[in-house]
Short mmCIF file of C-alpha atoms and ligand atoms in Angstrom, two decimals:
data_model
loop_
_atom_site.label_atom_id
_atom_site.label_comp_id
_atom_site.label_asym_id
_atom_site.label_seq_id
_atom_site.Cartn_x
_atom_site.Cartn_y
_atom_site.Cartn_z
CA MET A 1 32.00 156.05 63.60
CA THR A 2 30.57 158.63 61.20
CA SER A 3 29.09 157.34 57.98
CA LEU A 4 27.42 159.24 55.16
CA LEU A 5 24.82 156.44 55.12
CA ASP A 6 23.46 157.87 58.37
CA ARG A 7 22.62 161.37 57.15
CA ASP A 8 20.65 162.90 54.29
CA HIS A 9 22.71 163.92 51.28
CA PRO A 10 22.80 167.61 50.35
CA TYR A 11 22.31 167.22 46.56
CA PRO A 12 19.32 168.41 44.53
CA GLY A 13 18.80 165.01 42.87
CA ARG A 14 17.19 161.90 44.31
CA LEU A 15 18.74 158.47 44.82
CA ILE A 16 16.48 155.41 44.65
CA ILE A 17 18.03 152.01 45.27
CA VAL A 18 16.73 148.43 45.27
CA GLU A 19 17.99 145.46 47.26
CA GLY A 20 17.01 141.83 47.63
CA ILE A 21 18.27 138.32 46.94
CA ASP A 22 18.74 137.18 43.34
CA GLY A 23 15.38 136.38 41.78
CA SER A 24 13.46 138.67 44.14
CA GLY A 25 12.30 140.69 41.14
CA LYS A 26 14.01 143.94 42.12
CA SER A 27 15.46 144.61 38.62
CA THR A 28 12.04 144.12 37.05
CA GLN A 29 10.52 146.64 39.47
CA LEU A 30 13.32 149.18 39.07
CA GLY A 31 13.08 148.90 35.26
CA LEU A 32 9.35 149.61 35.35
CA LEU A 33 9.82 152.47 37.79
CA GLN A 34 12.48 153.98 35.58
CA LYS A 35 10.18 153.87 32.52
CA TRP A 36 7.40 155.51 34.52
CA LEU A 37 9.71 158.27 35.75
CA LEU A 38 10.98 158.89 32.22
CA ASN A 39 7.40 159.02 30.93
CA SER A 40 6.67 161.54 33.68
CA LYS A 41 9.43 163.67 32.08
CA TYR A 42 11.95 163.22 34.87
CA ARG A 43 15.59 162.89 34.00
CA VAL A 44 16.76 159.49 35.21
CA PHE A 45 20.12 157.79 35.38
CA PHE A 46 20.54 154.03 35.95
CA THR A 47 23.50 152.17 37.45
CA GLU A 48 24.00 148.61 38.65
CA TRP A 49 26.22 146.67 41.03
CA ASN A 50 29.64 145.43 39.98
CA SER A 51 29.76 147.19 36.63
CA SER A 52 32.61 149.69 36.78
CA ALA A 53 35.20 149.27 34.03
CA LEU A 54 37.96 149.96 36.56
CA VAL A 55 37.90 146.62 38.40
CA ASN A 56 35.36 144.62 36.44
CA GLU A 57 37.98 142.39 34.78
CA THR A 58 39.90 141.86 38.02
CA ILE A 59 36.76 140.79 39.86
CA LYS A 60 35.83 138.42 37.03
CA ARG A 61 39.32 136.90 36.93
CA GLY A 62 39.52 136.62 40.72
CA LYS A 63 36.15 134.93 40.91
CA LYS A 64 36.86 132.55 38.04
CA LYS A 65 40.08 131.27 39.55
CA ASN A 66 38.77 131.44 43.12
CA LEU A 67 41.65 133.72 44.04
CA LEU A 68 39.71 136.03 46.32
CA THR A 69 39.69 136.01 50.11
CA PRO A 70 36.65 137.50 51.88
CA THR A 71 38.65 140.70 52.43
CA THR A 72 39.96 141.07 48.85
CA PHE A 73 36.48 140.20 47.52
CA SER A 74 35.02 142.96 49.68
CA LEU A 75 37.74 145.50 48.83
CA LEU A 76 37.36 144.94 45.07
CA HIS A 77 33.61 145.43 45.22
CA ALA A 78 34.12 148.54 47.35
CA THR A 79 36.54 149.87 44.72
CA ASP A 80 33.99 149.19 42.01
CA PHE A 81 31.37 150.99 44.07
CA ALA A 82 33.64 153.97 44.87
CA ASP A 83 34.38 154.37 41.16
CA ARG A 84 30.72 154.27 40.18
CA LEU A 85 29.78 156.59 43.03
CA ALA A 86 32.31 159.21 41.91
CA HIS A 87 31.61 158.97 38.19
CA LEU A 88 28.07 157.69 37.78
CA ILE A 89 26.08 158.41 40.93
CA LEU A 90 27.27 161.74 42.37
CA PRO A 91 27.43 163.76 39.10
CA PRO A 92 23.77 163.11 38.17
CA LEU A 93 22.72 163.62 41.81
CA LYS A 94 24.55 166.96 41.91
CA SER A 95 22.94 167.98 38.64
CA GLY A 96 19.47 167.27 40.03
CA MET A 97 18.68 163.98 38.28
CA ILE A 98 16.97 160.91 39.72
CA VAL A 99 19.50 158.10 40.06
CA CYS A 100 18.18 154.53 40.10
CA ALA A 101 20.65 151.97 41.45
CA ASP A 102 20.17 148.22 41.16
CA ARG A 103 21.88 147.14 44.43
CA TYR A 104 23.80 149.48 46.70
CA ALA A 105 26.25 149.25 49.63
CA TYR A 106 23.75 147.06 51.52
CA THR A 107 24.49 144.23 49.08
CA ALA A 108 28.06 144.20 50.38
CA PHE A 109 26.83 144.32 53.98
CA ALA A 110 24.77 141.17 53.34
CA ARG A 111 27.13 139.15 51.14
CA ASP A 112 30.53 140.05 52.53
CA VAL A 113 29.53 139.35 56.13
CA ILE A 114 28.42 135.86 55.12
CA ARG A 115 31.75 135.35 53.40
CA GLY A 116 33.43 136.15 56.70
CA VAL A 117 34.23 139.86 57.06
CA HIS A 118 33.24 141.73 60.19
CA PRO A 119 29.91 143.63 59.93
CA GLU A 120 31.40 146.81 61.40
CA TRP A 121 34.45 146.65 59.13
CA VAL A 122 32.39 146.49 55.92
CA ARG A 123 30.03 149.23 57.13
CA SER A 124 32.95 151.51 57.87
CA LEU A 125 34.56 150.62 54.50
CA TYR A 126 31.44 151.97 52.75
CA GLY A 127 31.23 155.04 55.02
CA PHE A 128 31.69 157.24 51.93
CA ALA A 129 28.40 156.05 50.37
CA VAL A 130 25.68 158.70 50.33
CA LYS A 131 22.36 157.80 51.90
CA PRO A 132 19.64 156.90 49.38
CA ASN A 133 16.42 158.93 49.46
CA ILE A 134 14.49 155.69 49.10
CA GLY A 135 15.84 152.19 49.67
CA PHE A 136 13.52 149.36 48.69
CA TYR A 137 14.10 145.87 50.02
CA PHE A 138 12.28 143.16 48.05
CA LYS A 139 11.64 140.39 50.52
CA VAL A 140 10.91 136.97 49.10
CA PRO A 141 11.22 133.33 50.31
CA ILE A 142 14.13 131.36 48.84
CA GLU A 143 11.92 128.86 47.01
CA VAL A 144 10.07 131.65 45.18
CA SER A 145 13.30 133.30 44.02
CA LEU A 146 14.81 129.95 43.00
CA LYS A 147 11.72 129.11 40.94
CA ARG A 148 11.82 132.51 39.22
CA ILE A 149 15.50 132.19 38.33
CA LEU A 150 15.19 128.64 37.01
CA ASN A 151 12.17 129.65 34.96
CA GLY A 152 14.43 131.74 32.79
CA ARG A 153 17.47 129.47 32.54
CA ILE A 154 18.68 125.94 33.21
CA GLU A 155 21.33 126.40 35.87
CA LEU A 156 22.47 128.72 38.61
CA LYS A 157 25.64 130.79 38.38
CA PHE A 158 28.57 129.75 40.60
CA HIS A 159 28.60 132.85 42.84
CA GLU A 160 24.84 133.34 42.76
CA ALA A 161 24.59 129.88 44.35
CA GLY A 162 27.39 130.77 46.79
CA MET A 163 29.38 127.76 45.58
CA ASP A 164 32.64 129.45 46.63
CA LEU A 165 31.56 129.02 50.26
CA GLY A 166 31.67 125.23 50.01
CA LEU A 167 28.27 124.79 51.69
CA SER A 168 27.15 122.02 49.32
CA ASN A 169 28.28 120.46 46.04
CA ASP A 170 24.74 120.70 44.71
CA PRO A 171 24.17 124.22 43.26
CA ARG A 172 20.49 124.34 44.23
CA GLU A 173 21.14 123.21 47.78
CA SER A 174 24.06 125.64 47.98
CA PHE A 175 21.77 128.43 46.70
CA ARG A 176 19.21 127.62 49.41
CA LEU A 177 21.81 127.61 52.18
CA PHE A 178 23.65 130.71 50.91
CA GLN A 179 20.60 132.81 50.11
CA THR A 180 18.97 131.87 53.45
CA ARG A 181 21.94 133.48 55.15
CA VAL A 182 21.75 136.50 52.81
CA LEU A 183 18.05 136.85 53.69
CA GLU A 184 18.85 136.84 57.41
CA GLU A 185 21.43 139.59 56.90
CA TYR A 186 19.02 141.63 54.74
CA ASP A 187 16.38 141.47 57.46
CA LYS A 188 18.85 142.98 59.93
CA ILE A 189 20.03 145.57 57.40
CA ALA A 190 16.48 146.64 56.51
CA THR A 191 15.82 147.50 60.16
CA GLU A 192 19.22 149.08 60.75
CA PHE A 193 19.07 151.38 57.72
CA GLY A 194 15.32 151.92 57.49
CA LEU A 195 14.81 150.25 54.11
CA THR A 196 11.24 150.09 52.82
CA VAL A 197 10.22 146.42 52.77
CA ILE A 198 8.17 145.27 49.78
CA ASP A 199 6.38 141.93 49.73
CA ALA A 200 8.10 140.55 46.64
CA THR A 201 5.76 137.57 46.39
CA LEU A 202 3.05 139.90 45.05
CA SER A 203 2.40 140.21 41.33
CA ILE A 204 4.65 142.50 39.29
CA ARG A 205 1.74 144.89 38.78
CA LYS A 206 0.76 145.09 42.46
CA GLN A 207 4.31 145.73 43.61
CA GLN A 208 4.81 148.40 40.97
CA LYS A 209 1.66 150.20 42.12
CA ILE A 210 2.93 150.27 45.73
CA ILE A 211 6.38 151.45 44.65
CA ARG A 212 5.06 154.23 42.45
CA GLU A 213 2.88 155.50 45.29
CA ILE A 214 5.85 155.60 47.65
CA VAL A 215 8.09 157.30 45.08
CA GLU A 216 5.39 159.83 44.17
CA GLU A 217 5.02 160.73 47.85
CA HIS A 218 8.78 161.19 48.17
CA LEU A 219 9.01 163.37 45.09
CA HIS A 220 6.54 165.98 46.32
CA ASP A 221 9.37 168.30 47.46
CA TYR A 222 11.63 167.49 44.49
CA THR A 223 12.28 170.18 41.93
CA PRO A 224 13.67 168.64 38.78
CA THR A 225 16.39 170.57 37.04
CA PRO A 226 14.87 171.90 33.84
CA TYR A 227 16.02 170.47 30.55
CA LEU A 228 18.54 172.64 28.79
CA GLN A 229 17.23 174.31 25.68
CA LYS A 230 19.26 175.53 22.79
CA LYS A 231 18.85 179.25 22.17
CA GLU A 232 21.01 181.02 19.63
CA ASN A 233 23.65 178.28 19.86
CA VAL A 234 23.82 178.49 23.66
CA TYR A 235 22.20 175.98 26.05
CA VAL A 236 20.05 177.67 28.69
CA ALA A 237 17.86 176.35 31.49
P1 LIG B 1 16.41 140.11 40.46
O1 LIG B 1 16.86 141.39 39.81
O2 LIG B 1 15.97 140.32 41.86
O3 LIG B 1 17.45 139.02 40.36
P2 LIG B 1 14.55 139.90 38.25
O4 LIG B 1 13.83 141.19 38.25
O5 LIG B 1 15.66 139.72 37.25
O6 LIG B 1 15.12 139.58 39.71
O7 LIG B 1 13.47 138.75 38.10
C1 LIG B 1 13.82 137.37 38.03
C2 LIG B 1 12.77 136.63 37.21
O8 LIG B 1 11.54 136.61 37.92
C3 LIG B 1 12.48 137.28 35.86
O9 LIG B 1 12.27 136.26 34.91
C4 LIG B 1 11.20 138.06 36.11
O10 LIG B 1 10.43 138.19 34.94
C5 LIG B 1 10.50 137.21 37.15
N1 LIG B 1 9.68 137.99 38.08
C6 LIG B 1 9.99 139.21 38.61
N2 LIG B 1 9.02 139.63 39.45
C7 LIG B 1 8.09 138.66 39.48
C8 LIG B 1 6.82 138.52 40.16
N3 LIG B 1 6.38 139.45 41.00
N4 LIG B 1 6.13 137.39 39.95
C9 LIG B 1 6.61 136.43 39.11
N5 LIG B 1 7.77 136.52 38.42
C10 LIG B 1 8.51 137.62 38.60
#
């Protein structure tokens, strides 16, 4: 089975993605990285999981009414991803920008398998996904992530707690059971796809330092596309 996830992409830009269970702190780290890259005068584009206008409403409706089977759930997310890849990830990559993605195909590999689809099926479904230049996996124990999430709000979201799986009627217990399984899948995925594992129990500052060092190292052979300048009413590089 050939998959684009197994070979380097040919585009001049760079793709940096983050993965981890909810509450691992990956969005915080990606946000800080993005600011740093922008301050370093790089052109950066950000995109996040499950946000394409094409199927967003359908996914929301399907989830709300519990209409989705593991396969339709997976196919809808893959459609969302394919739409964002075509319109939001590939164009900036082709134009030489740095694309930062909060969650990537690996999220589907972890979540959809737990919901019951075959690991090989979902991997082949996402065979059109280009390989990231850097994939960070923020590894954190369940209790740490749960504490972080509940620090910011009172209750867990239905799907975040995996309540659709019927593991427990108690959202926190369901979260523990569901996210434990997600963690197990992520551990396998990190090895399979060579993700860079970050100890997400460390302080925000410490993790950011490690991440910046890794990104800096990766960018040594990256030539950013110059900003276009306006000269006599024409934009030139
Ligand atoms: P995720 O995107 O993985 O769901 P977030 O980045 O949204 O996680 O972080 C979840 C919560 O945990 C936020 O309130 C954030 O401020 C906090 N947080 C993130 N990283 C850390 C850390 N290293 N130590 C303590 N709290 C953190």
